[in-house]
Amino acid sequence: MVMGMDLEAQSFNTLDRGRYRRKVQRCLDTLARMLTDGSFSFPRKNIGLEVELNLVDRELRPSMTNTAVLEALDDPSFTTELGQHNIELNVPPRPLAGDSALQLEDDLRAYLDVAATKARDTGSSLAMIGILPTLKHEHFDQKWLTNKTRYSTLNDQIFAARGERTVLAMEGAPLPGQQPERLRSYAESILPEAACTSVQLHLQVAPEEFAAHWNAAQCLAGLQIALASNSPFLLGKALWHETRIPLFLQATDTRPEELKNQGVRPRVWFGERWITSIFDLFEENVRYFPGLLPETDAEDPIEALDAGQAPKLTELRMHNGTIWRWNRPVYDVVDGLPHLRIENRVLPAGPTVVDTVANAAFFYGAQRALAEADRPVWSQMSFQAAEENLYAGARRGFDGQLYWPGIGWIPPDELALRVLLPLAHEGLRRSDVSDEARERYLGIIERRCLARRTGATWQRDYVLRAQERGLDREAALSRMLGRYLELSETGEPVHTWPVAD
């Protein structure tokens, strides 16, 4: 959804939906005209970053205290998220060039240090992790939704569309020497979505460059997730290395089984084709997905454009915010100027600040190199192969096999070391990133690949050893999370973390 936007209405009627559909179409027509007329501001390529965080109590269970923590922070950079045990940090945008990444690391650490202090004053701690391993079924009760109309309305609309409970069903990648574990559970709310805490990377893109950058991001998604997975446990089960990927899909699915069987598209969506314009994505969103939050404002976007103003396109942006593409197109207006950006939603939160910035540097560098290649990689591989890479990287991490043109099937670490890390170095050089920043962050990705250790592999190995020493799964998960938080606070990248206490 549009960040920070709440709703006025709590229920919608058929007239609201018809009015909303017409208004969304008018917004889409306005966007088409803006793309044709060259209406977009593009002084420089700004990057941005959002981090979703968990709050835990002294027993390392979810702490439903986001309202108290946000009041103590009193900082607009922090905002609510769906669950009461979540907050979100929006780091101010900045250019990529020079030492900006080094400054981003310092700024992110400073924000989190302040938030950690304020959280401690309320009896909570911050946990930057893809899925909180101490979550239980009781934490998916609707009463734990953050008390804002947009969240309760979104919950009601998704359940009304589906007409039945949320089913959580997945089979995991087995722990070493163990059998695969299976989860089958139900939820009466969309709060399983709140279990998915992510890092979202933003890149401002000129309209004529958008398609190449989006296609490149899609090609990278499977490798991104394999190199950065950090969500291996859910409801006590060892599941995918990046369980957020299937969990997000299932938690927000508006389709009963019959609609899935008909091929109706899910709202958590990789997509189905390479694009030639950002318009392709917005047009698909309008064509395929009914409105979940059909509230309209008074603006006529075409009249605003004719008057020389940047139209807000509120309904199109709201609609876009209820379709969770892994690489989402974004239209926004800042200081009266419209711009476009890609929101990369693949990555989990954590494990550390430096790992987060390294993941970002790898993405921005590799994406630029792929987008500017003489022969685009997406012209050499099917869209389905890119989607299969996403699921292979999410399910098995470094143990997966990814497809890459000219190579065939290859482990993620080898693909990164042989192909994508050299491209990421080149992309960051072209972006005028300083040698110090480039070598610092891409060096962390390289050493992570050589060690074959992500947040997910560390969590899985620690829990397995704890159970071998006699702890049951619940105690092992709690012990692991405590150690995870200790090591995260040191700031050392995850590939250096010891598994033994």
Short mmCIF file of C-alpha atoms in Angstrom, two decimals:
data_model
loop_
_atom_site.label_atom_id
_atom_site.label_comp_id
_atom_site.label_asym_id
_atom_site.label_seq_id
_atom_site.Cartn_x
_atom_site.Cartn_y
_atom_site.Cartn_z
CA MET A 1 0.00 0.00 0.00
CA VAL A 2 0.99 3.64 -0.21
CA MET A 3 3.31 4.06 2.76
CA GLY A 4 1.61 5.64 5.74
CA MET A 5 -1.78 5.86 4.06
CA ASP A 6 -4.74 4.83 6.21
CA LEU A 7 -8.34 4.39 5.14
CA GLU A 8 -11.52 6.13 6.16
CA ALA A 9 -14.09 3.54 5.15
CA GLN A 10 -14.30 0.19 6.89
CA SER A 11 -16.70 -1.43 4.46
CA PHE A 12 -17.36 -0.94 0.77
CA ASN A 13 -20.46 -1.37 -1.36
CA THR A 14 -21.01 -2.15 -5.04
CA LEU A 15 -21.11 1.55 -5.95
CA ASP A 16 -17.71 2.07 -4.26
CA ARG A 17 -16.24 -0.75 -6.32
CA GLY A 18 -17.59 0.54 -9.62
CA ARG A 19 -16.40 4.07 -8.86
CA TYR A 20 -12.98 2.75 -7.85
CA ARG A 21 -12.60 0.66 -11.02
CA ARG A 22 -13.35 3.67 -13.19
CA LYS A 23 -10.97 5.86 -11.22
CA VAL A 24 -8.13 3.32 -11.40
CA GLN A 25 -8.60 3.16 -15.18
CA ARG A 26 -8.46 6.96 -15.39
CA CYS A 27 -5.24 6.90 -13.36
CA LEU A 28 -3.84 4.31 -15.76
CA ASP A 29 -4.78 6.47 -18.77
CA THR A 30 -3.05 9.42 -17.08
CA LEU A 31 0.10 7.40 -16.49
CA ALA A 32 0.14 6.35 -20.16
CA ARG A 33 -0.04 9.99 -21.19
CA MET A 34 2.74 10.96 -18.76
CA LEU A 35 5.00 8.26 -20.18
CA THR A 36 4.31 9.50 -23.71
CA ASP A 37 4.76 13.18 -22.83
CA GLY A 38 8.02 12.76 -20.91
CA SER A 39 6.53 14.09 -17.69
CA PHE A 40 8.96 12.40 -15.31
CA SER A 41 11.72 14.00 -13.31
CA PHE A 42 15.01 12.16 -13.35
CA PRO A 43 17.90 14.26 -12.04
CA ARG A 44 19.84 11.25 -10.63
CA LYS A 45 19.48 7.61 -9.63
CA ASN A 46 18.52 7.63 -5.98
CA ILE A 47 18.43 4.45 -3.94
CA GLY A 48 16.32 3.74 -0.87
CA LEU A 49 15.97 1.01 1.71
CA GLU A 50 13.23 -0.21 4.04
CA VAL A 51 13.77 -2.71 6.85
CA GLU A 52 10.99 -4.56 8.67
CA LEU A 53 11.85 -5.48 12.25
CA ASN A 54 10.50 -7.82 14.90
CA LEU A 55 10.00 -6.94 18.55
CA VAL A 56 10.65 -9.67 21.13
CA ASP A 57 10.19 -9.80 24.89
CA ARG A 58 12.67 -11.03 27.49
CA GLU A 59 11.69 -14.65 26.78
CA LEU A 60 12.33 -13.99 23.05
CA ARG A 61 8.65 -14.33 22.19
CA PRO A 62 6.87 -11.78 19.96
CA SER A 63 6.32 -8.54 21.87
CA MET A 64 3.07 -6.82 20.85
CA THR A 65 4.40 -3.35 21.66
CA ASN A 66 4.88 -1.53 18.35
CA THR A 67 2.62 1.35 19.35
CA ALA A 68 4.60 2.03 22.54
CA VAL A 69 7.95 1.72 20.72
CA LEU A 70 6.88 4.06 17.92
CA GLU A 71 5.57 6.62 20.42
CA ALA A 72 8.90 6.49 22.25
CA LEU A 73 10.81 6.89 18.97
CA ASP A 74 8.67 9.80 17.72
CA ASP A 75 10.50 9.62 14.38
CA PRO A 76 8.68 9.57 11.01
CA SER A 77 11.40 7.28 9.63
CA PHE A 78 9.77 4.50 11.69
CA THR A 79 6.24 3.35 11.02
CA THR A 80 3.79 0.55 11.74
CA GLU A 81 3.57 -2.77 10.00
CA LEU A 82 0.76 -5.33 9.87
CA GLY A 83 1.47 -7.07 13.18
CA GLN A 84 1.80 -5.50 16.60
CA HIS A 85 5.22 -7.16 16.97
CA ASN A 86 6.58 -5.37 13.86
CA ILE A 87 7.90 -1.92 13.02
CA GLU A 88 9.39 -0.64 9.76
CA LEU A 89 12.33 1.68 9.19
CA ASN A 90 12.46 3.80 6.02
CA VAL A 91 15.98 5.08 5.47
CA PRO A 92 16.06 8.42 3.57
CA PRO A 93 16.88 8.02 -0.14
CA ARG A 94 20.31 8.96 -1.44
CA PRO A 95 22.48 8.66 -4.56
CA LEU A 96 24.43 5.42 -5.01
CA ALA A 97 27.71 7.02 -6.10
CA GLY A 98 30.83 7.65 -4.03
CA ASP A 99 30.88 6.51 -0.41
CA SER A 100 27.09 6.54 -0.14
CA ALA A 101 26.95 2.83 0.72
CA LEU A 102 29.40 3.35 3.60
CA GLN A 103 27.22 6.20 4.86
CA LEU A 104 24.15 4.02 4.46
CA GLU A 105 25.74 1.42 6.72
CA ASP A 106 26.51 4.06 9.36
CA ASP A 107 23.05 5.59 9.13
CA LEU A 108 21.27 2.24 9.30
CA ARG A 109 23.26 1.23 12.36
CA ALA A 110 22.52 4.58 14.03
CA TYR A 111 18.78 4.27 13.38
CA LEU A 112 18.72 0.74 14.75
CA ASP A 113 20.77 1.66 17.82
CA VAL A 114 18.25 4.36 18.72
CA ALA A 115 15.32 2.01 18.06
CA ALA A 116 16.91 -0.71 20.18
CA THR A 117 17.31 1.72 23.09
CA LYS A 118 13.69 2.88 22.86
CA ALA A 119 12.49 -0.72 22.55
CA ARG A 120 14.42 -1.71 25.69
CA ASP A 121 12.64 1.06 27.59
CA THR A 122 9.36 -0.75 26.81
CA GLY A 123 10.76 -4.18 27.80
CA SER A 124 11.39 -5.29 24.20
CA SER A 125 14.35 -5.99 21.93
CA LEU A 126 14.77 -5.70 18.16
CA ALA A 127 15.25 -8.81 16.04
CA MET A 128 16.33 -8.33 12.42
CA ILE A 129 15.51 -11.75 10.99
CA GLY A 130 13.42 -13.05 8.09
CA ILE A 131 10.95 -15.03 10.21
CA LEU A 132 10.89 -14.96 13.99
CA PRO A 133 11.49 -18.62 14.98
CA THR A 134 9.58 -18.30 18.26
CA LEU A 135 6.27 -17.41 16.58
CA LYS A 136 3.41 -19.72 17.46
CA HIS A 137 -0.05 -20.25 16.04
CA GLU A 138 -1.58 -18.10 18.79
CA HIS A 139 0.30 -15.07 17.44
CA PHE A 140 -1.78 -15.23 14.25
CA ASP A 141 -4.96 -14.29 16.14
CA GLN A 142 -6.64 -11.27 14.54
CA LYS A 143 -6.42 -9.33 17.82
CA TRP A 144 -2.70 -8.88 17.16
CA LEU A 145 -3.25 -6.82 13.99
CA THR A 146 -1.91 -3.30 14.36
CA ASN A 147 -4.80 -1.02 15.28
CA LYS A 148 -5.22 0.82 11.97
CA THR A 149 -8.20 0.69 9.68
CA ARG A 150 -6.16 -0.21 6.61
CA TYR A 151 -4.89 -3.41 8.21
CA SER A 152 -8.24 -4.64 9.53
CA THR A 153 -9.94 -3.75 6.24
CA LEU A 154 -7.27 -5.52 4.20
CA ASN A 155 -7.70 -8.58 6.43
CA ASP A 156 -11.47 -8.54 5.99
CA GLN A 157 -11.31 -8.02 2.23
CA ILE A 158 -8.83 -10.85 1.64
CA PHE A 159 -10.92 -13.26 3.70
CA ALA A 160 -14.12 -12.14 2.00
CA ALA A 161 -12.54 -12.76 -1.42
CA ARG A 162 -11.27 -16.21 -0.47
CA GLY A 163 -14.26 -17.23 1.62
CA GLU A 164 -12.31 -19.66 3.80
CA ARG A 165 -9.41 -19.94 6.23
CA THR A 166 -5.78 -19.40 5.27
CA VAL A 167 -4.05 -22.72 4.66
CA LEU A 168 -0.32 -22.85 5.38
CA ALA A 169 1.11 -25.95 3.74
CA MET A 170 4.72 -26.58 2.70
CA GLU A 171 7.44 -29.22 2.76
CA GLY A 172 10.90 -28.21 3.85
CA ALA A 173 14.46 -28.85 2.77
CA PRO A 174 15.65 -31.48 5.28
CA LEU A 175 18.19 -30.66 7.93
CA PRO A 176 21.43 -32.61 7.37
CA GLY A 177 20.81 -36.29 8.08
CA GLN A 178 17.12 -35.71 8.79
CA GLN A 179 13.85 -36.35 6.99
CA PRO A 180 11.99 -33.44 5.37
CA GLU A 181 9.58 -31.68 7.72
CA ARG A 182 6.07 -30.71 6.66
CA LEU A 183 3.83 -27.91 7.86
CA ARG A 184 0.08 -27.93 7.57
CA SER A 185 -1.69 -25.28 9.57
CA TYR A 186 -4.55 -22.81 9.33
CA ALA A 187 -5.03 -19.18 10.22
CA GLU A 188 -8.13 -17.04 10.70
CA SER A 189 -6.32 -13.81 9.77
CA ILE A 190 -3.66 -12.56 7.37
CA LEU A 191 -1.18 -12.25 10.26
CA PRO A 192 1.05 -15.02 8.85
CA GLU A 193 2.09 -12.24 6.46
CA ALA A 194 3.45 -10.35 9.47
CA ALA A 195 5.81 -13.27 10.07
CA CYS A 196 7.60 -12.24 6.85
CA THR A 197 10.03 -9.44 7.69
CA SER A 198 11.88 -8.14 4.66
CA VAL A 199 14.39 -5.66 3.35
CA GLN A 200 13.07 -3.69 0.38
CA LEU A 201 15.51 -2.02 -1.98
CA HIS A 202 14.40 0.93 -4.10
CA LEU A 203 16.02 2.23 -7.27
CA GLN A 204 14.81 5.34 -9.07
CA VAL A 205 14.77 4.62 -12.80
CA ALA A 206 14.16 6.71 -15.91
CA PRO A 207 11.02 5.57 -17.77
CA GLU A 208 12.94 4.45 -20.85
CA GLU A 209 15.31 2.34 -18.72
CA PHE A 210 12.67 0.78 -16.49
CA ALA A 211 11.96 -2.38 -18.49
CA ALA A 212 15.63 -3.37 -18.72
CA HIS A 213 16.18 -2.82 -15.00
CA TRP A 214 13.02 -4.74 -14.04
CA ASN A 215 13.86 -7.66 -16.32
CA ALA A 216 17.38 -7.72 -14.86
CA ALA A 217 15.99 -7.74 -11.33
CA GLN A 218 13.76 -10.69 -12.22
CA CYS A 219 16.78 -12.59 -13.53
CA LEU A 220 18.65 -11.92 -10.27
CA ALA A 221 15.87 -12.88 -7.86
CA GLY A 222 16.73 -16.57 -7.47
CA LEU A 223 20.41 -15.88 -6.84
CA GLN A 224 19.62 -12.98 -4.49
CA ILE A 225 17.52 -15.21 -2.27
CA ALA A 226 19.98 -18.11 -2.32
CA LEU A 227 22.83 -15.85 -1.21
CA ALA A 228 20.83 -14.05 1.50
CA SER A 229 18.27 -16.55 2.86
CA ASN A 230 17.47 -16.04 6.54
CA SER A 231 14.02 -17.57 7.20
CA PRO A 232 14.35 -21.34 7.72
CA PHE A 233 11.89 -21.95 10.59
CA LEU A 234 8.13 -21.41 10.91
CA LEU A 235 5.83 -22.69 13.67
CA GLY A 236 8.55 -25.00 14.93
CA LYS A 237 9.27 -26.62 11.57
CA ALA A 238 12.46 -26.53 9.49
CA LEU A 239 11.10 -25.56 6.08
CA TRP A 240 12.61 -23.65 3.16
CA HIS A 241 15.87 -21.74 3.54
CA GLU A 242 13.73 -18.68 2.72
CA THR A 243 10.29 -19.69 3.96
CA ARG A 244 9.05 -16.11 3.46
CA ILE A 245 8.60 -16.85 -0.24
CA PRO A 246 5.85 -19.51 0.06
CA LEU A 247 4.49 -18.05 3.31
CA PHE A 248 3.80 -14.62 1.82
CA LEU A 249 1.99 -16.21 -1.10
CA GLN A 250 -0.23 -18.34 1.13
CA ALA A 251 -0.91 -15.67 3.76
CA THR A 252 -2.34 -13.14 1.27
CA ASP A 253 -3.93 -15.51 -1.23
CA THR A 254 -7.43 -14.40 -2.21
CA ARG A 255 -8.07 -17.57 -4.24
CA PRO A 256 -9.94 -20.65 -3.06
CA GLU A 257 -8.78 -23.92 -4.59
CA GLU A 258 -11.21 -23.68 -7.49
CA LEU A 259 -9.78 -20.36 -8.68
CA LYS A 260 -6.24 -21.69 -8.34
CA ASN A 261 -7.26 -24.61 -10.54
CA GLN A 262 -8.58 -22.17 -13.13
CA GLY A 263 -5.19 -20.47 -13.29
CA VAL A 264 -6.26 -17.23 -11.59
CA ARG A 265 -3.12 -15.28 -10.72
CA PRO A 266 -2.01 -14.92 -7.07
CA ARG A 267 -1.57 -11.44 -5.60
CA VAL A 268 1.95 -12.39 -4.50
CA TRP A 269 3.31 -12.69 -7.98
CA PHE A 270 6.55 -13.14 -9.85
CA GLY A 271 4.83 -12.18 -13.09
CA GLU A 272 4.54 -14.12 -16.35
CA ARG A 273 6.57 -12.33 -19.03
CA TRP A 274 9.45 -10.01 -19.76
CA ILE A 275 8.28 -6.42 -20.23
CA THR A 276 8.99 -3.57 -22.65
CA SER A 277 7.63 -0.74 -20.45
CA ILE A 278 6.63 -0.05 -16.85
CA PHE A 279 3.14 0.44 -18.25
CA ASP A 280 2.96 -3.34 -18.88
CA LEU A 281 3.07 -3.99 -15.13
CA PHE A 282 0.51 -1.41 -14.08
CA GLU A 283 -1.78 -2.47 -16.91
CA GLU A 284 -1.56 -6.13 -15.83
CA ASN A 285 -2.34 -5.13 -12.25
CA VAL A 286 -5.49 -3.31 -13.36
CA ARG A 287 -6.57 -6.02 -15.82
CA TYR A 288 -6.10 -9.07 -13.60
CA PHE A 289 -6.74 -8.03 -10.00
CA PRO A 290 -9.94 -6.70 -8.42
CA GLY A 291 -9.62 -3.86 -5.93
CA LEU A 292 -9.24 -4.88 -2.30
CA LEU A 293 -9.44 -1.37 -0.80
CA PRO A 294 -11.75 0.52 -3.19
CA GLU A 295 -11.52 4.00 -1.66
CA THR A 296 -11.33 7.02 -3.97
CA ASP A 297 -10.22 10.62 -3.56
CA ALA A 298 -11.48 13.79 -5.24
CA GLU A 299 -8.59 14.32 -7.65
CA ASP A 300 -9.20 14.06 -11.38
CA PRO A 301 -5.70 13.02 -12.46
CA ILE A 302 -6.05 14.19 -16.08
CA GLU A 303 -7.25 17.61 -14.94
CA ALA A 304 -4.31 17.79 -12.53
CA LEU A 305 -1.91 16.95 -15.36
CA ASP A 306 -3.52 19.54 -17.64
CA ALA A 307 -3.06 22.11 -14.87
CA GLY A 308 0.68 21.42 -14.80
CA GLN A 309 0.58 19.45 -11.55
CA ALA A 310 1.95 16.00 -10.79
CA PRO A 311 -1.15 13.84 -10.30
CA LYS A 312 -1.19 11.74 -7.14
CA LEU A 313 -2.76 8.69 -8.90
CA THR A 314 -3.93 7.65 -5.43
CA GLU A 315 -6.15 4.76 -6.51
CA LEU A 316 -3.56 3.27 -8.86
CA ARG A 317 -0.91 3.46 -6.13
CA MET A 318 -3.25 1.93 -3.55
CA HIS A 319 -4.15 -0.86 -5.96
CA ASN A 320 -0.48 -1.46 -6.77
CA GLY A 321 0.22 -1.74 -3.04
CA THR A 322 -2.16 -4.72 -2.72
CA ILE A 323 -0.38 -6.72 -5.44
CA TRP A 324 2.85 -8.01 -3.99
CA ARG A 325 5.17 -8.50 -6.94
CA TRP A 326 8.66 -9.59 -5.90
CA ASN A 327 9.90 -6.67 -8.03
CA ARG A 328 7.20 -4.05 -7.79
CA PRO A 329 6.82 -0.96 -10.01
CA VAL A 330 6.33 2.24 -8.02
CA TYR A 331 4.95 5.61 -9.07
CA ASP A 332 5.55 8.36 -6.52
CA VAL A 333 5.52 12.14 -6.19
CA VAL A 334 8.24 13.81 -4.11
CA ASP A 335 8.41 17.59 -3.70
CA GLY A 336 5.83 17.95 -6.45
CA LEU A 337 7.83 15.93 -8.99
CA PRO A 338 6.72 12.49 -10.27
CA HIS A 339 9.19 9.64 -10.55
CA LEU A 340 9.34 5.88 -11.10
CA ARG A 341 11.26 3.29 -9.17
CA ILE A 342 11.69 -0.44 -8.78
CA GLU A 343 11.01 -1.91 -5.34
CA ASN A 344 12.97 -5.14 -4.91
CA ARG A 345 11.10 -7.21 -2.29
CA VAL A 346 13.00 -10.49 -2.43
CA LEU A 347 15.36 -10.13 0.53
CA PRO A 348 14.74 -11.05 4.19
CA ALA A 349 15.74 -8.80 7.04
CA GLY A 350 19.13 -9.38 8.66
CA PRO A 351 21.25 -10.93 9.92
CA THR A 352 23.36 -7.78 10.39
CA VAL A 353 23.59 -4.23 9.12
CA VAL A 354 26.72 -4.96 7.08
CA ASP A 355 25.13 -8.07 5.52
CA THR A 356 22.10 -5.95 4.58
CA VAL A 357 24.22 -3.30 2.85
CA ALA A 358 26.31 -6.00 1.13
CA ASN A 359 23.11 -7.57 -0.24
CA ALA A 360 22.03 -4.15 -1.50
CA ALA A 361 25.38 -3.41 -3.15
CA PHE A 362 25.33 -6.77 -4.92
CA PHE A 363 21.83 -6.14 -6.21
CA TYR A 364 22.46 -2.60 -7.45
CA GLY A 365 25.74 -3.53 -9.12
CA ALA A 366 24.63 -6.75 -10.79
CA GLN A 367 21.30 -5.23 -11.85
CA ARG A 368 22.98 -2.31 -13.59
CA ALA A 369 25.47 -4.54 -15.40
CA LEU A 370 22.74 -6.89 -16.61
CA ALA A 371 20.45 -4.00 -17.62
CA GLU A 372 23.17 -2.41 -19.75
CA ALA A 373 24.54 -5.59 -21.34
CA ASP A 374 24.78 -5.62 -25.13
CA ARG A 375 22.91 -8.92 -25.25
CA PRO A 376 20.39 -8.97 -22.40
CA VAL A 377 20.35 -12.16 -20.36
CA TRP A 378 16.55 -12.24 -20.47
CA SER A 379 16.73 -12.59 -24.25
CA GLN A 380 18.53 -15.90 -23.65
CA MET A 381 16.35 -17.50 -20.98
CA SER A 382 12.66 -18.11 -20.52
CA PHE A 383 10.68 -16.16 -17.96
CA GLN A 384 9.68 -19.50 -16.43
CA ALA A 385 13.35 -20.33 -15.82
CA ALA A 386 13.77 -17.10 -13.86
CA GLU A 387 10.71 -17.96 -11.76
CA GLU A 388 11.95 -21.50 -11.14
CA ASN A 389 15.27 -20.04 -9.99
CA LEU A 390 13.40 -17.98 -7.38
CA TYR A 391 11.81 -21.08 -5.89
CA ALA A 392 14.96 -23.19 -6.14
CA GLY A 393 17.02 -20.53 -4.35
CA ALA A 394 14.34 -20.03 -1.70
CA ARG A 395 13.84 -23.73 -1.01
CA ARG A 396 17.42 -24.97 -0.89
CA GLY A 397 19.72 -21.94 -0.63
CA PHE A 398 23.29 -22.84 -1.56
CA ASP A 399 22.20 -26.44 -2.13
CA GLY A 400 19.87 -25.43 -4.97
CA GLN A 401 20.57 -25.51 -8.69
CA LEU A 402 19.91 -22.38 -10.75
CA TYR A 403 19.70 -22.05 -14.51
CA TRP A 404 21.88 -19.49 -16.28
CA PRO A 405 22.25 -18.95 -20.03
CA GLY A 406 25.48 -20.30 -21.50
CA ILE A 407 26.13 -22.38 -18.39
CA GLY A 408 23.04 -24.46 -17.68
CA TRP A 409 22.38 -25.63 -14.14
CA ILE A 410 24.84 -24.35 -11.55
CA PRO A 411 24.99 -23.98 -7.72
CA PRO A 412 24.30 -20.41 -6.51
CA ASP A 413 27.72 -19.89 -4.94
CA GLU A 414 29.49 -20.91 -8.16
CA LEU A 415 27.18 -18.72 -10.27
CA ALA A 416 27.93 -15.75 -8.03
CA LEU A 417 31.69 -16.29 -7.94
CA ARG A 418 32.07 -16.99 -11.67
CA VAL A 419 29.53 -14.67 -13.25
CA LEU A 420 27.52 -12.26 -11.11
CA LEU A 421 30.12 -10.92 -8.67
CA PRO A 422 32.41 -9.74 -11.51
CA LEU A 423 29.35 -8.14 -13.12
CA ALA A 424 28.37 -6.52 -9.80
CA HIS A 425 31.87 -5.01 -9.53
CA GLU A 426 31.51 -3.59 -13.04
CA GLY A 427 28.01 -2.25 -12.34
CA LEU A 428 29.16 -0.45 -9.19
CA ARG A 429 32.15 1.02 -11.03
CA ARG A 430 29.79 2.39 -13.71
CA SER A 431 27.68 3.84 -10.88
CA ASP A 432 30.79 5.67 -9.59
CA VAL A 433 30.74 3.79 -6.30
CA SER A 434 34.04 4.21 -4.47
CA ASP A 435 36.54 1.35 -4.58
CA GLU A 436 36.46 1.16 -0.77
CA ALA A 437 32.69 0.64 -0.67
CA ARG A 438 32.64 -1.73 -3.65
CA GLU A 439 35.39 -3.95 -2.27
CA ARG A 440 34.00 -3.93 1.27
CA TYR A 441 30.49 -5.08 0.41
CA LEU A 442 31.11 -7.33 -2.57
CA GLY A 443 33.99 -8.87 -0.61
CA ILE A 444 31.45 -9.90 2.04
CA ILE A 445 29.29 -11.58 -0.62
CA GLU A 446 32.36 -13.37 -2.00
CA ARG A 447 33.41 -14.67 1.41
CA ARG A 448 29.83 -15.69 2.18
CA CYS A 449 29.85 -17.80 -0.99
CA LEU A 450 33.21 -19.35 -0.14
CA ALA A 451 32.01 -20.20 3.38
CA ARG A 452 28.57 -21.26 2.05
CA ARG A 453 27.03 -19.68 5.14
CA THR A 454 23.89 -17.55 5.17
CA GLY A 455 21.64 -16.64 8.06
CA ALA A 456 19.53 -19.66 7.14
CA THR A 457 22.41 -22.15 7.12
CA TRP A 458 23.66 -20.78 10.45
CA GLN A 459 20.21 -21.09 12.04
CA ARG A 460 19.69 -24.62 10.72
CA ASP A 461 23.14 -25.80 11.84
CA TYR A 462 22.76 -24.27 15.30
CA VAL A 463 19.35 -25.83 15.91
CA LEU A 464 20.53 -29.23 14.69
CA ARG A 465 23.50 -29.15 17.09
CA ALA A 466 21.33 -27.96 19.97
CA GLN A 467 18.95 -30.87 19.40
CA GLU A 468 21.87 -33.31 19.21
CA ARG A 469 22.84 -32.04 22.67
CA GLY A 470 19.41 -32.96 23.97
CA LEU A 471 17.23 -29.87 23.59
CA ASP A 472 13.77 -30.23 22.10
CA ARG A 473 12.89 -28.15 19.06
CA GLU A 474 11.19 -25.32 20.97
CA ALA A 475 14.11 -24.92 23.38
CA ALA A 476 16.61 -25.18 20.53
CA LEU A 477 14.86 -22.42 18.58
CA SER A 478 14.78 -20.15 21.62
CA ARG A 479 18.46 -20.81 22.37
CA MET A 480 19.33 -20.20 18.73
CA LEU A 481 17.45 -16.88 18.60
CA GLY A 482 19.21 -15.66 21.74
CA ARG A 483 22.61 -16.48 20.26
CA TYR A 484 21.57 -14.97 16.91
CA LEU A 485 20.74 -11.66 18.60
CA GLU A 486 24.07 -11.67 20.47
CA LEU A 487 26.05 -12.25 17.29
CA SER A 488 23.98 -9.76 15.32
CA GLU A 489 24.79 -7.06 17.85
CA THR A 490 28.53 -7.59 17.29
CA GLY A 491 28.02 -6.38 13.72
CA GLU A 492 30.23 -9.11 12.27
CA PRO A 493 28.89 -10.55 8.97
CA VAL A 494 27.09 -13.86 9.20
CA HIS A 495 29.68 -15.87 7.29
CA THR A 496 32.04 -15.37 10.27
CA TRP A 497 29.58 -16.55 12.94
CA PRO A 498 30.56 -19.67 14.90
CA VAL A 499 27.91 -22.38 15.23
CA ALA A 500 29.23 -23.72 18.55
CA ASP A 501 28.53 -21.66 21.70
#
